[in-house]
Amino acid sequence: MTTSIEPAAARHTEHDSNHFVQFYESDVELIEDVGAFLHRALGAGGSAIAIATADHVASLTSWLDSADTARRRAHDAVFVDAQVALDGFMVDGWPDDARFMSTVGALVARTVRAGQPVHAFGEMVAILYAQGLGEAALHLEDLWNGLAREHRFSLFCAYPDRAFVGAEHTPLFRHICNAHQHVLLTRAWRDAGDQDLHLRLALAQQRATSLEDEMRRRRSAELQRDAVLMNSPIASALLLGSRHTFQLTNPRYLAMVGRADLIDLAYLDAFPEEAGGAIVAALQRVFADGVPIVHEEYRANRTGDGDERVYTLHFEPLRASSGNVDGVILSAVEVTSYVRAREAVEKSRTEREALLADLRNANGAKDRFLAMLGHELRNPLAPISTALVLVRKQNGGTTDKHHDIIERQVAHLSRLVEDLLDVSRITRGTIELAREPVPIATVLARAIEAANPLLEQRSQTLSLDLADDGGTVSGDPVRLTQVFGNLLNNAAKFTQTDGRIHVKAVSSTTEIVVSVADNGVGISADLMPRLFSFFEQGQTTIDRANGGLGVGLALVKNFVELHGGTVVASSDGPGRGATFTVTLPAASAPTTDRGKQPAAPHPDGNGVRVLLVDDNKDGLMAMEAYLVEMGFHVATATDPATALEVAAAFSPAFAILDIGLPGMDGYQLARALRAQQTATPVRVFALTGYGLAEDRRRSNEAGFERHFVKPVALAELVEALTGASRGERPSV
């Protein structure tokens, strides 16, 4: 089609039977030109068709109303919303030829009358171009031209000149001009005189030269961009338009998707299986909103090798000089190795948590086993202890040395049972020592006494080398006796009949060193690192191999370290005997820790009223008898409800409460007593088996003045009561 450019306004009427286009600067200019165009047809007895935006339809209606063509327009003018018309024949962003003919074509056919002019104005092509559908707009121009070949009418198309700012619009601008018979210039050009026209032409030539230079620079930048994308170590692709047509793909992208070529293919044409998927959604969103998107850990398998690959996808908008989004740059970074490594770590962490849970369960099972074992061991100890009390009573309160030995050993065995029950607490390092100055000779004598039955049974010889008195340590005599008793028992078990065991103690001003050596079976090198572990399994474990529970040497190490000392084992190997050496800090000087205990109290309760509450009736009776003997006026209760009733009638000055009471614990009872005894406030002491820091904190919050742990030092309790009755305020 031959296209001419007409600047003069006088030429406007000459094209009333042609297909022409005008690029306008303002809506006011457009409405005046289109209104005049439609008015000419109506004034000549013809018809007018306006397919325009809603705003332009309203403006044209107003313009024609003021042009005295209302009577004719009422019958011969047709106004259609351009977007409504587009919706009638557009399919997936493309004009459907048949639908166009059945809608717009039918409208034109109805309007055309023989010999009468028909002027049509259309903005549908401009709307499509503004929506980024340039190719669709050109196809619609072709449909208009085809319609013009069937019917005689004049078609006025219009585009805002601001729609073609930027060199990237030049090719499509040329196509639009070529699709029309005439191109009308803007009013500024049409109304210019000769001098002004020459000036405008000169300025236009200068701007054209500048534009060409800018186009060259931009083309160079585009070529550089394309080169960077093509040579990028990251898989990259450039997709243009609303259909996301591949404009560029680098080798890494093609390898990633397993394709040889994608140029000029729309994304969904290349990958129809991606319809409704994450990549299509991201392309559409970035193209519409112009906001970059990062899609973490996109999983795909397009290489055909059966392995899932993981990528981080980056979607960046590609903007034209006008600021509009022309396309999207898609880049992909493979993160498969990273994701698999992270998943492996997460799996390992999950497995580790499962193993820890199993270990916690196993530890709980161990504690339950020890509790059951302790219960079974207590059963025979109880009648033995009772029998000893009966023997002492039958002998008038005196016994011979054999009974004393039995009594000491029963007490020691009872302590060992308690140690066994506390193994889990020992391994956590929470055992408390009852320290006092104790000669090492006394400790060794008690340990030897405890080990003698086994030594005599195995006909073994024990020798003791004690320099001077061996020195004094500040420690728990029971725990220290247990340390050396365990070492002697261990030596006796692993030394043959008629073997020899030698104990030697050497002291200095700073430390005491005690060694227990034997000529027994010795210790293998592979056992040495595990020698002091709890419950070590296997035949190489000393305690387990000889029927023990596997806790003796572990307790030795734990108790020695609690005393600030060390224990080491040495052996020249199997059959060469073993030596265990214990090093303890020496006491700096004799002390009198026992003197810290209150002196035996005198009966000076002075009738102070005391309420005792404990669900252990034996303990309650014993404590009542003791406090009465000390001069206090005592009332008792075994449960909280009874305690509140007794207190209401008794009005005690003090209440000594157990914490673990039925129905209502001691903390709640303390609050209830204070709320009840408003007239004569009661002061509350705790007497309980709970002795942790958390228990003391709760006592303090509940208003207890003192927190005593069973078994209580009776003199200390009496001193606290008498002091408080004198107005002193002891702390918890």
XYZ file of C-alpha atoms in Angstrom:
732
model
C 0.000 0.000 0.000
C 1.339 3.464 -0.964
C 1.280 5.877 1.944
C 1.364 9.678 1.731
C 1.993 12.223 4.460
C -0.334 15.210 4.404
C 0.406 18.156 6.711
C -2.267 20.614 5.579
C -5.631 20.764 7.231
C -7.270 21.375 3.875
C -6.292 17.899 2.809
C -8.338 16.347 5.638
C -11.559 16.275 3.591
C -9.850 14.747 0.594
C -9.375 11.415 2.377
C -12.941 10.899 3.490
C -13.065 7.742 1.344
C -9.705 6.361 2.460
C -8.091 4.484 5.358
C -5.863 6.989 7.143
C -4.122 7.394 10.484
C -3.368 10.362 12.668
C -0.850 10.594 15.518
C -2.203 13.143 17.971
C -0.676 15.099 20.850
C -3.794 15.758 22.959
C -7.323 14.439 23.431
C -8.764 17.875 22.669
C -7.057 17.870 19.266
C -8.299 14.339 18.565
C -11.939 15.027 19.514
C -12.078 18.125 17.282
C -10.630 16.269 14.268
C -12.745 13.121 14.729
C -15.894 15.151 15.487
C -15.428 17.137 12.267
C -14.812 13.878 10.379
C -18.043 12.307 11.638
C -19.968 15.571 11.207
C -19.146 15.696 7.504
C -20.734 12.317 6.900
C -23.817 13.128 8.940
C -24.160 16.535 7.288
C -24.080 14.891 3.867
C -26.907 12.554 4.816
C -24.614 9.630 5.553
C -23.777 7.607 8.656
C -21.088 7.707 11.335
C -19.511 4.895 13.361
C -17.290 5.585 16.388
C -15.599 2.608 18.087
C -13.679 4.460 20.818
C -12.778 4.465 24.450
C -15.590 5.252 26.880
C -14.132 8.731 27.581
C -13.786 9.523 23.887
C -17.334 8.304 23.143
C -18.661 10.726 25.755
C -16.555 13.601 24.359
C -17.598 12.921 20.757
C -21.253 12.782 21.760
C -20.937 16.183 23.410
C -19.077 17.603 20.403
C -21.718 16.460 17.923
C -24.506 17.767 20.157
C -23.006 21.207 19.876
C -22.630 20.890 16.066
C -26.390 20.864 15.280
C -26.421 17.293 13.994
C -28.467 15.792 16.781
C -31.436 14.999 14.611
C -29.409 13.105 12.069
C -27.129 11.492 14.665
C -30.041 10.023 16.507
C -30.742 7.784 13.509
C -27.426 7.574 11.654
C -24.623 7.688 14.272
C -23.443 4.499 16.060
C -21.179 4.628 19.140
C -19.472 1.461 20.495
C -17.129 1.016 23.458
C -13.842 -0.141 21.913
C -12.950 -2.553 24.733
C -16.385 -4.179 24.499
C -15.900 -4.585 20.768
C -12.440 -6.130 21.310
C -13.839 -8.590 23.805
C -16.218 -9.755 21.108
C -13.564 -11.008 18.683
C -10.218 -11.333 20.524
C -9.150 -14.915 21.360
C -6.044 -15.484 23.528
C -4.655 -12.036 22.685
C -5.207 -12.350 18.943
C -8.023 -11.052 16.627
C -10.194 -13.895 15.362
C -11.014 -13.172 11.697
C -14.448 -14.805 11.674
C -15.550 -13.128 14.910
C -14.350 -9.748 13.610
C -16.432 -10.096 10.491
C -19.498 -11.230 12.437
C -19.316 -8.281 14.824
C -17.518 -5.225 13.412
C -17.992 -6.336 9.787
C -21.706 -6.817 10.323
C -21.973 -3.342 11.913
C -20.308 -1.706 8.922
C -22.446 -3.700 6.485
C -25.648 -2.547 8.184
C -24.554 1.086 8.124
C -23.436 1.336 4.515
C -26.193 2.630 2.167
C -25.901 3.105 -1.568
C -24.546 6.522 -2.481
C -24.346 7.746 1.119
C -20.993 8.424 2.837
C -19.997 6.316 5.859
C -17.286 7.632 8.173
C -15.860 5.274 10.803
C -13.457 6.092 13.616
C -11.649 3.229 15.359
C -9.393 3.133 18.420
C -9.234 -0.636 18.869
C -5.793 -0.864 17.240
C -4.429 1.845 19.550
C -5.800 -0.002 22.596
C -4.123 -3.262 21.522
C -0.821 -1.447 21.010
C -1.064 0.168 24.435
C -1.610 -3.308 25.896
C 1.667 -4.488 24.367
C -0.056 -6.440 21.579
C 1.667 -4.696 18.644
C 1.499 -7.662 16.282
C -2.178 -8.100 17.072
C -2.745 -4.396 16.343
C -1.163 -4.755 12.882
C -3.321 -7.791 12.133
C -6.405 -5.794 13.106
C -5.316 -3.060 10.651
C -5.210 -5.741 7.952
C -8.720 -6.855 8.874
C -9.940 -3.250 8.532
C -8.314 -3.033 5.100
C -9.991 -6.283 4.088
C -13.339 -4.919 5.235
C -12.733 -1.725 3.223
C -12.314 -3.824 0.083
C -15.848 -5.207 0.576
C -17.625 -2.006 1.618
C -17.111 1.636 0.690
C -16.424 3.681 3.823
C -13.759 5.960 5.199
C -11.796 4.785 8.266
C -10.041 7.193 10.632
C -7.485 5.500 12.945
C -5.657 7.389 15.679
C -2.689 6.725 17.968
C -1.278 9.006 20.676
C 2.192 10.038 19.521
C 3.545 9.353 23.043
C 2.948 5.636 22.390
C 5.951 5.554 20.037
C 8.612 7.201 22.179
C 11.795 5.156 21.874
C 13.741 3.593 19.054
C 12.374 0.147 19.818
C 8.985 1.290 18.483
C 10.310 2.410 15.091
C 9.757 -0.876 13.171
C 6.167 -1.178 14.330
C 5.578 2.534 13.685
C 6.605 1.978 10.065
C 4.279 -0.999 9.788
C 1.358 1.047 11.077
C 2.051 3.849 8.639
C 2.300 1.352 5.766
C -1.041 -0.201 6.755
C -2.802 3.104 5.923
C -3.233 5.066 2.691
C -2.476 8.386 4.322
C -0.730 9.599 7.489
C -1.982 12.889 8.896
C 0.405 14.993 10.889
C -0.412 16.550 14.209
C -2.295 19.843 14.271
C 0.886 21.759 15.133
C 2.330 20.680 11.774
C -0.898 21.130 9.832
C -1.442 24.680 11.130
C 2.160 25.848 10.640
C 2.962 28.584 8.102
C 5.801 28.287 5.596
C 8.442 29.878 7.870
C 7.293 27.918 10.900
C 7.115 24.770 8.806
C 10.733 25.129 7.686
C 11.800 25.682 11.305
C 9.912 22.606 12.420
C 11.458 20.569 9.629
C 14.949 21.679 10.699
C 14.260 20.804 14.314
C 12.788 17.480 13.243
C 15.906 16.729 11.207
C 18.090 17.527 14.238
C 15.963 15.350 16.457
C 16.054 12.560 13.889
C 19.853 12.717 13.819
C 19.962 12.626 17.624
C 17.481 9.775 17.629
C 19.559 7.773 15.167
C 22.628 8.322 17.346
C 20.683 7.231 20.411
C 19.414 4.217 18.492
C 22.989 3.251 17.610
C 24.056 3.574 21.248
C 21.093 1.534 22.430
C 21.647 -1.075 19.782
C 25.260 -1.308 20.881
C 24.102 -1.695 24.495
C 21.628 -4.367 23.413
C 24.354 -6.230 21.534
C 26.588 -6.044 24.611
C 23.701 -7.266 26.773
C 23.026 -10.131 24.402
C 26.724 -11.018 24.338
C 26.846 -11.067 28.129
C 23.780 -13.288 28.263
C 25.097 -15.622 25.558
C 28.464 -16.039 27.274
C 27.138 -16.063 30.820
C 28.073 -19.078 32.962
C 24.446 -18.977 34.165
C 21.614 -20.377 32.073
C 19.807 -17.324 30.642
C 16.998 -16.518 28.208
C 15.360 -13.314 26.946
C 11.594 -13.478 26.315
C 9.623 -10.619 24.706
C 5.982 -9.603 24.699
C 2.946 -10.859 26.524
C 3.279 -14.285 24.896
C 6.854 -14.489 26.224
C 8.502 -15.233 22.898
C 12.112 -16.419 23.069
C 14.373 -13.727 21.630
C 17.643 -15.140 22.930
C 18.796 -18.314 24.696
C 22.363 -19.095 25.684
C 23.879 -22.597 25.406
C 23.576 -23.285 29.113
C 19.836 -22.562 29.037
C 19.329 -24.834 26.029
C 21.304 -27.583 27.777
C 19.261 -27.094 30.930
C 15.934 -27.530 29.116
C 17.224 -30.155 26.690
C 16.428 -28.221 23.494
C 18.467 -27.239 20.431
C 16.644 -24.005 19.529
C 13.827 -21.907 20.949
C 14.092 -18.580 19.078
C 10.732 -17.033 18.047
C 8.774 -19.649 19.998
C 6.331 -18.506 22.676
C 7.092 -20.121 26.023
C 3.881 -22.161 26.150
C 4.338 -23.226 22.525
C 7.775 -24.574 23.450
C 6.672 -26.060 26.775
C 2.889 -26.665 26.742
C 3.197 -28.914 29.786
C 4.108 -25.818 31.833
C 0.604 -24.306 31.459
C -0.540 -23.179 34.889
C 2.931 -23.781 36.336
C 5.210 -21.608 38.448
C 7.416 -20.361 35.582
C 4.479 -19.163 33.444
C 2.927 -17.467 36.478
C 6.197 -15.682 37.254
C 6.652 -14.553 33.620
C 3.136 -13.140 33.525
C 3.491 -11.384 36.867
C 6.846 -9.759 36.070
C 5.617 -8.653 32.627
C 2.471 -7.149 34.154
C 3.930 -5.597 37.326
C 7.544 -4.931 36.375
C 8.757 -6.291 39.716
C 11.589 -8.886 39.810
C 10.812 -12.333 41.218
C 13.142 -14.983 42.626
C 11.836 -18.544 42.721
C 13.869 -20.578 45.201
C 14.422 -24.296 44.709
C 12.438 -24.903 41.532
C 12.531 -28.648 40.880
C 12.535 -29.991 37.343
C 13.806 -32.783 35.135
C 14.082 -31.706 31.537
C 17.438 -33.277 30.739
C 15.875 -36.719 30.422
C 18.397 -38.480 32.642
C 15.797 -39.308 35.270
C 17.441 -37.223 38.003
C 15.625 -34.317 39.587
C 17.466 -31.021 39.277
C 16.955 -28.006 41.527
C 17.351 -24.396 40.355
C 17.040 -20.890 41.691
C 15.182 -18.904 39.018
C 15.516 -15.126 38.612
C 12.907 -13.196 36.611
C 13.977 -9.618 35.750
C 11.789 -7.169 33.794
C 13.278 -5.805 30.538
C 12.191 -2.196 30.172
C 12.003 -0.003 27.098
C 13.151 3.619 27.133
C 9.548 4.601 27.825
C 9.674 2.630 31.053
C 7.197 0.029 29.834
C 8.052 -3.637 30.280
C 8.876 -5.227 26.936
C 9.979 -8.611 28.155
C 11.562 -10.724 30.867
C 15.118 -11.960 31.378
C 15.022 -15.443 32.891
C 18.181 -16.846 34.489
C 18.654 -20.126 36.328
C 21.340 -21.193 38.799
C 21.535 -24.892 39.557
C 21.591 -25.530 43.310
C 21.057 -29.286 43.244
C 24.262 -30.094 45.135
C 23.538 -27.495 47.809
C 19.942 -28.682 48.303
C 20.967 -32.331 48.474
C 23.703 -31.502 50.989
C 21.218 -29.526 53.102
C 18.658 -32.319 52.927
C 21.358 -34.793 53.964
C 22.198 -32.589 56.954
C 18.509 -32.306 57.857
C 18.116 -36.069 57.571
C 21.193 -36.552 59.732
C 19.797 -34.094 62.273
C 16.490 -35.959 62.310
C 18.271 -39.267 62.787
C 20.388 -37.715 65.549
C 17.263 -36.470 67.331
C 15.777 -39.948 67.052
C 18.948 -41.462 68.508
C 18.916 -38.936 71.359
C 15.294 -39.811 72.042
C 16.270 -43.493 72.134
C 19.108 -42.671 74.519
C 16.757 -40.715 76.779
C 14.342 -43.635 76.764
C 17.179 -46.037 77.555
C 18.341 -43.787 80.388
C 14.798 -43.710 81.774
C 14.667 -47.516 81.601
C 17.971 -47.652 83.484
C 16.612 -45.385 86.215
C 13.476 -47.513 86.526
C 15.633 -50.636 86.790
C 17.771 -49.082 89.536
C 14.650 -48.032 91.439
C 13.317 -51.600 91.286
C 16.700 -53.018 92.298
C 16.949 -50.638 95.259
C 13.482 -51.626 96.391
C 14.410 -55.310 96.282
C 17.662 -54.694 98.192
C 15.898 -52.740 100.926
C 13.590 -55.668 101.731
C 16.279 -57.841 103.384
C 17.972 -54.848 105.049
C 14.844 -53.870 106.978
C 14.527 -57.083 109.063
C 18.311 -57.112 109.657
C 18.159 -53.601 111.100
C 15.122 -54.514 113.211
C 16.878 -57.630 114.548
C 19.905 -55.552 115.599
C 17.631 -53.156 117.523
C 15.981 -56.092 119.290
C 19.372 -57.626 120.202
C 20.540 -54.297 121.645
C 17.326 -53.979 123.679
C 17.605 -57.550 125.001
C 21.177 -56.827 126.103
C 20.136 -53.786 128.069
C 21.330 -51.307 125.460
C 24.847 -52.772 125.123
C 26.315 -55.037 122.422
C 29.613 -56.784 121.767
C 32.034 -55.861 118.992
C 30.526 -58.374 116.580
C 27.144 -56.730 116.781
C 28.813 -53.337 116.323
C 30.499 -54.616 113.183
C 27.196 -55.918 111.825
C 25.504 -52.646 112.659
C 28.184 -50.612 110.875
C 28.114 -52.856 107.841
C 24.335 -52.766 107.601
C 24.480 -48.974 107.725
C 27.211 -49.002 105.093
C 25.276 -51.405 102.890
C 22.206 -49.207 103.230
C 24.277 -46.242 102.048
C 25.529 -48.284 99.083
C 21.964 -49.058 98.115
C 21.162 -45.356 98.205
C 24.236 -44.693 96.033
C 23.005 -47.220 93.517
C 19.666 -45.427 93.336
C 21.500 -42.125 92.823
C 23.652 -43.313 89.903
C 21.900 -41.068 87.389
C 22.373 -38.096 89.732
C 26.014 -39.046 90.314
C 26.734 -39.107 86.576
C 25.336 -35.579 86.350
C 27.671 -34.421 89.123
C 24.934 -33.342 91.540
C 25.921 -35.460 94.587
C 26.520 -33.347 97.683
C 29.271 -34.182 100.164
C 28.972 -33.991 103.950
C 32.483 -32.665 104.509
C 34.364 -32.779 107.787
C 38.018 -33.214 108.811
C 38.774 -36.945 108.758
C 42.116 -38.748 109.253
C 42.987 -40.884 106.236
C 43.928 -43.669 108.648
C 40.342 -43.789 109.923
C 39.011 -43.953 106.377
C 41.383 -46.781 105.436
C 40.577 -48.718 108.612
C 36.843 -48.603 107.858
C 37.451 -49.599 104.220
C 39.644 -52.531 105.254
C 37.054 -53.585 107.781
C 34.387 -53.616 105.038
C 36.636 -55.570 102.635
C 37.895 -58.116 105.188
C 35.184 -60.745 104.596
C 36.130 -61.013 100.898
C 39.868 -60.998 101.684
C 39.468 -63.772 104.246
C 37.273 -65.775 101.897
C 39.988 -65.704 99.204
C 42.877 -66.218 101.697
C 44.564 -63.044 100.462
C 47.212 -61.089 102.338
C 46.696 -57.371 102.926
C 49.575 -55.133 104.008
C 49.290 -51.495 105.050
C 52.084 -48.925 104.856
C 50.956 -45.783 106.672
C 53.553 -43.072 107.256
C 52.845 -41.390 110.585
C 49.055 -40.984 110.751
C 48.683 -40.638 106.965
C 47.368 -37.069 107.194
C 43.911 -35.522 107.324
C 41.535 -34.637 104.526
C 38.465 -32.432 104.476
C 35.888 -34.757 103.024
C 32.861 -36.964 103.392
C 34.045 -39.956 105.489
C 31.321 -42.256 104.145
C 32.104 -41.450 100.510
C 35.871 -41.763 101.091
C 35.350 -45.098 102.839
C 33.316 -46.177 99.810
C 36.172 -45.082 97.476
C 38.837 -47.229 99.166
C 36.404 -50.039 99.952
C 35.581 -50.300 96.251
C 39.278 -50.302 95.339
C 40.009 -53.054 97.889
C 37.050 -55.139 96.717
C 38.158 -54.679 93.115
C 41.700 -55.790 93.994
C 40.401 -58.816 95.904
C 38.126 -59.934 93.041
C 40.900 -59.759 90.444
C 43.678 -61.267 92.506
C 44.059 -65.017 92.746
C 43.631 -66.984 95.985
C 46.610 -66.474 98.303
C 47.454 -63.285 96.387
C 48.832 -60.083 97.881
C 47.318 -56.599 98.181
C 49.333 -53.646 99.428
C 47.923 -50.298 100.604
C 50.270 -47.364 101.011
C 49.503 -43.801 102.181
C 51.945 -40.892 101.918
C 51.096 -37.344 102.989
C 52.602 -33.897 102.531
C 51.457 -30.421 103.468
C 49.412 -30.164 100.286
C 48.232 -33.647 99.363
C 47.678 -37.225 100.447
C 48.500 -40.070 98.035
C 47.016 -43.517 98.648
C 47.819 -46.459 96.387
C 46.142 -49.878 96.277
C 48.349 -52.416 94.458
C 47.789 -56.118 93.751
C 49.573 -58.985 91.981
C 46.396 -60.097 90.196
C 45.252 -60.485 86.584
C 46.255 -56.977 85.476
C 44.510 -54.684 82.997
C 44.700 -54.856 79.201
C 45.563 -51.717 77.251
C 42.257 -51.677 75.333
C 40.238 -51.707 78.580
C 42.160 -48.873 80.232
C 40.280 -45.961 78.519
C 36.896 -47.374 79.648
C 37.934 -48.502 83.069
C 36.051 -45.808 85.030
C 32.831 -45.768 82.910
C 29.384 -46.645 84.246
C 27.811 -49.906 83.069
C 30.584 -50.766 80.644
C 29.489 -53.892 78.732
C 31.564 -56.800 77.485
C 33.754 -59.434 79.030
C 36.725 -57.056 79.221
C 34.899 -54.943 81.776
C 36.248 -55.751 85.212
C 33.042 -55.345 87.229
C 30.763 -57.029 84.692
C 33.112 -59.962 84.171
C 32.919 -60.797 87.859
C 29.218 -60.370 88.437
C 29.255 -56.719 89.518
C 26.934 -53.966 88.378
C 29.722 -52.042 86.697
C 29.452 -48.964 88.927
C 32.209 -49.425 91.524
C 35.158 -47.825 89.725
C 32.920 -45.168 88.181
C 31.812 -44.154 91.689
C 35.455 -44.093 92.809
C 36.366 -41.614 90.076
C 33.286 -39.477 90.659
C 33.716 -39.222 94.440
C 37.451 -38.576 94.247
C 36.931 -35.753 91.753
C 34.174 -34.277 93.947
C 36.816 -34.083 96.680
C 39.140 -32.211 94.313
C 41.369 -35.228 93.773
C 42.386 -37.627 91.014
C 42.501 -41.380 90.521
C 44.639 -43.201 87.964
C 45.107 -46.862 87.119
C 48.289 -48.477 85.884
C 49.247 -52.001 84.853
C 52.094 -53.632 82.976
C 49.543 -55.784 81.208
C 47.624 -59.025 81.693
C 49.015 -61.180 84.502
C 51.178 -58.340 85.854
C 48.861 -56.915 88.535
C 47.404 -53.393 88.780
C 47.809 -50.266 90.899
C 45.158 -47.613 91.590
C 46.504 -44.319 92.931
C 44.273 -41.762 94.614
C 45.511 -38.215 95.243
C 43.528 -35.965 97.593
C 44.129 -32.427 98.856
C 45.337 -32.381 102.441
C 43.413 -30.381 104.995
C 45.283 -27.103 105.617
C 44.741 -27.347 109.340
C 42.505 -29.221 111.742
C 39.057 -27.723 111.695
C 35.985 -28.141 113.794
C 33.195 -28.311 111.247
C 31.072 -30.226 113.683
C 31.205 -27.230 115.986
C 29.099 -25.370 113.430
C 26.104 -27.438 114.500
C 23.953 -25.859 117.231
C 24.546 -27.080 120.735
C 21.952 -29.440 122.160
C 18.994 -27.208 122.976
C 17.426 -26.786 126.367
C 13.665 -27.022 126.822
C 12.760 -23.349 126.296
C 9.744 -23.470 123.972
C 7.819 -21.454 126.561
C 4.507 -22.890 125.425
C 4.689 -21.367 121.922
C 1.888 -22.839 119.805
C 3.171 -24.913 116.859
C 1.040 -26.693 114.241
C 2.720 -29.751 112.638
C 1.324 -31.014 109.304
C 2.771 -34.179 107.721
C 1.138 -37.188 106.090
C 3.913 -39.459 107.477
C 2.359 -40.414 110.810
C 5.531 -41.928 112.305
C 7.533 -38.815 111.497
C 4.730 -36.617 112.758
C 4.547 -38.437 116.091
C 8.318 -38.327 116.593
C 8.542 -34.618 115.815
C 5.558 -33.871 118.087
C 7.180 -35.738 120.990
C 10.473 -33.917 120.506
C 8.928 -30.432 120.329
C 6.729 -31.115 123.362
C 9.844 -32.191 125.268
C 11.422 -28.881 124.201
C 8.555 -26.954 125.803
C 6.343 -26.143 122.798
C 2.546 -26.489 122.714
C 1.962 -28.713 119.662
C -1.076 -29.660 117.553
C -0.876 -32.052 114.577
C -2.704 -32.868 111.344
C -2.029 -35.375 108.566
C -3.918 -33.603 105.747
C -4.590 -29.969 104.730
C -8.332 -29.993 105.446
C -7.752 -31.161 109.023
C -4.908 -28.669 109.377
C -7.207 -25.751 108.529
C -9.806 -26.975 111.035
C -7.190 -27.449 113.782
C -5.635 -24.045 113.076
C -8.998 -22.310 113.346
C -9.401 -23.635 116.903
C -5.726 -23.748 117.924
C -4.511 -20.335 116.571
C -0.839 -21.414 116.169
C 2.007 -18.937 116.145
C 3.994 -21.243 113.839
C 3.071 -23.881 111.281
C 5.650 -26.474 110.187
C 4.382 -27.947 106.911
C 5.372 -30.833 104.708
C 5.246 -29.887 100.998
C 4.045 -33.158 99.484
C 0.604 -33.318 101.089
C -2.497 -35.044 99.653
C -5.105 -32.901 97.927
C -3.418 -29.569 98.582
C 0.366 -29.112 98.598
C 2.250 -27.266 101.315
C 2.541 -24.075 99.227
C -1.237 -23.853 98.849
C -1.799 -24.726 102.498
C 0.560 -21.951 103.618
C -1.457 -19.386 101.634
C -4.732 -20.758 102.981
C -3.493 -20.613 106.583
C -2.375 -16.982 106.278
C -5.683 -16.054 104.652
C -7.573 -17.782 107.497
C -5.458 -16.561 110.415
C -5.907 -12.814 109.903
C -6.457 -11.990 113.559
C -3.378 -13.872 114.786
C -0.949 -14.164 111.845
C 0.843 -17.499 111.547
C 4.515 -17.858 110.567
C 5.245 -20.812 108.298
C 8.275 -23.147 108.063
C 8.746 -25.900 105.448
C 9.922 -29.361 106.498
C 10.228 -31.494 103.365
C 12.237 -33.980 101.370
C 12.472 -31.512 98.485
C 15.727 -29.617 98.763
C 16.573 -28.225 95.309
C 17.093 -24.520 94.654
C 13.810 -24.450 92.745
C 12.006 -25.879 95.795
C 13.508 -23.211 98.037
C 12.526 -20.495 95.559
C 8.928 -21.715 95.544
C 8.910 -21.786 99.371
C 10.091 -18.207 99.451
C 7.392 -17.129 96.963
C 4.746 -18.940 99.024
C 5.773 -17.003 102.164
C 7.756 -19.672 104.076
C 10.284 -18.129 106.462
C 12.537 -21.220 106.569
C 12.991 -24.282 104.358
C 14.274 -27.377 106.216
C 15.182 -30.579 104.363
C 14.576 -34.007 105.942
C 16.200 -35.389 107.976
C 16.379 -32.096 109.788
C 18.924 -31.150 112.444
C 16.505 -30.924 115.377
C 18.632 -28.424 117.276
C 18.624 -26.108 114.252
C 14.817 -26.327 114.001
C 14.348 -25.512 117.697
C 16.808 -22.616 117.445
C 14.860 -21.210 114.482
C 11.549 -21.456 116.342
C 12.829 -19.854 119.524
C 14.637 -17.133 117.602
C 11.538 -16.338 115.563
C 9.385 -16.236 118.689
C 11.756 -13.566 120.030
C 11.050 -11.436 116.971
C 13.974 -12.448 114.757
C 13.236 -12.722 111.034
C 15.200 -15.628 109.540
C 15.570 -16.007 105.778
C 14.650 -19.052 103.735
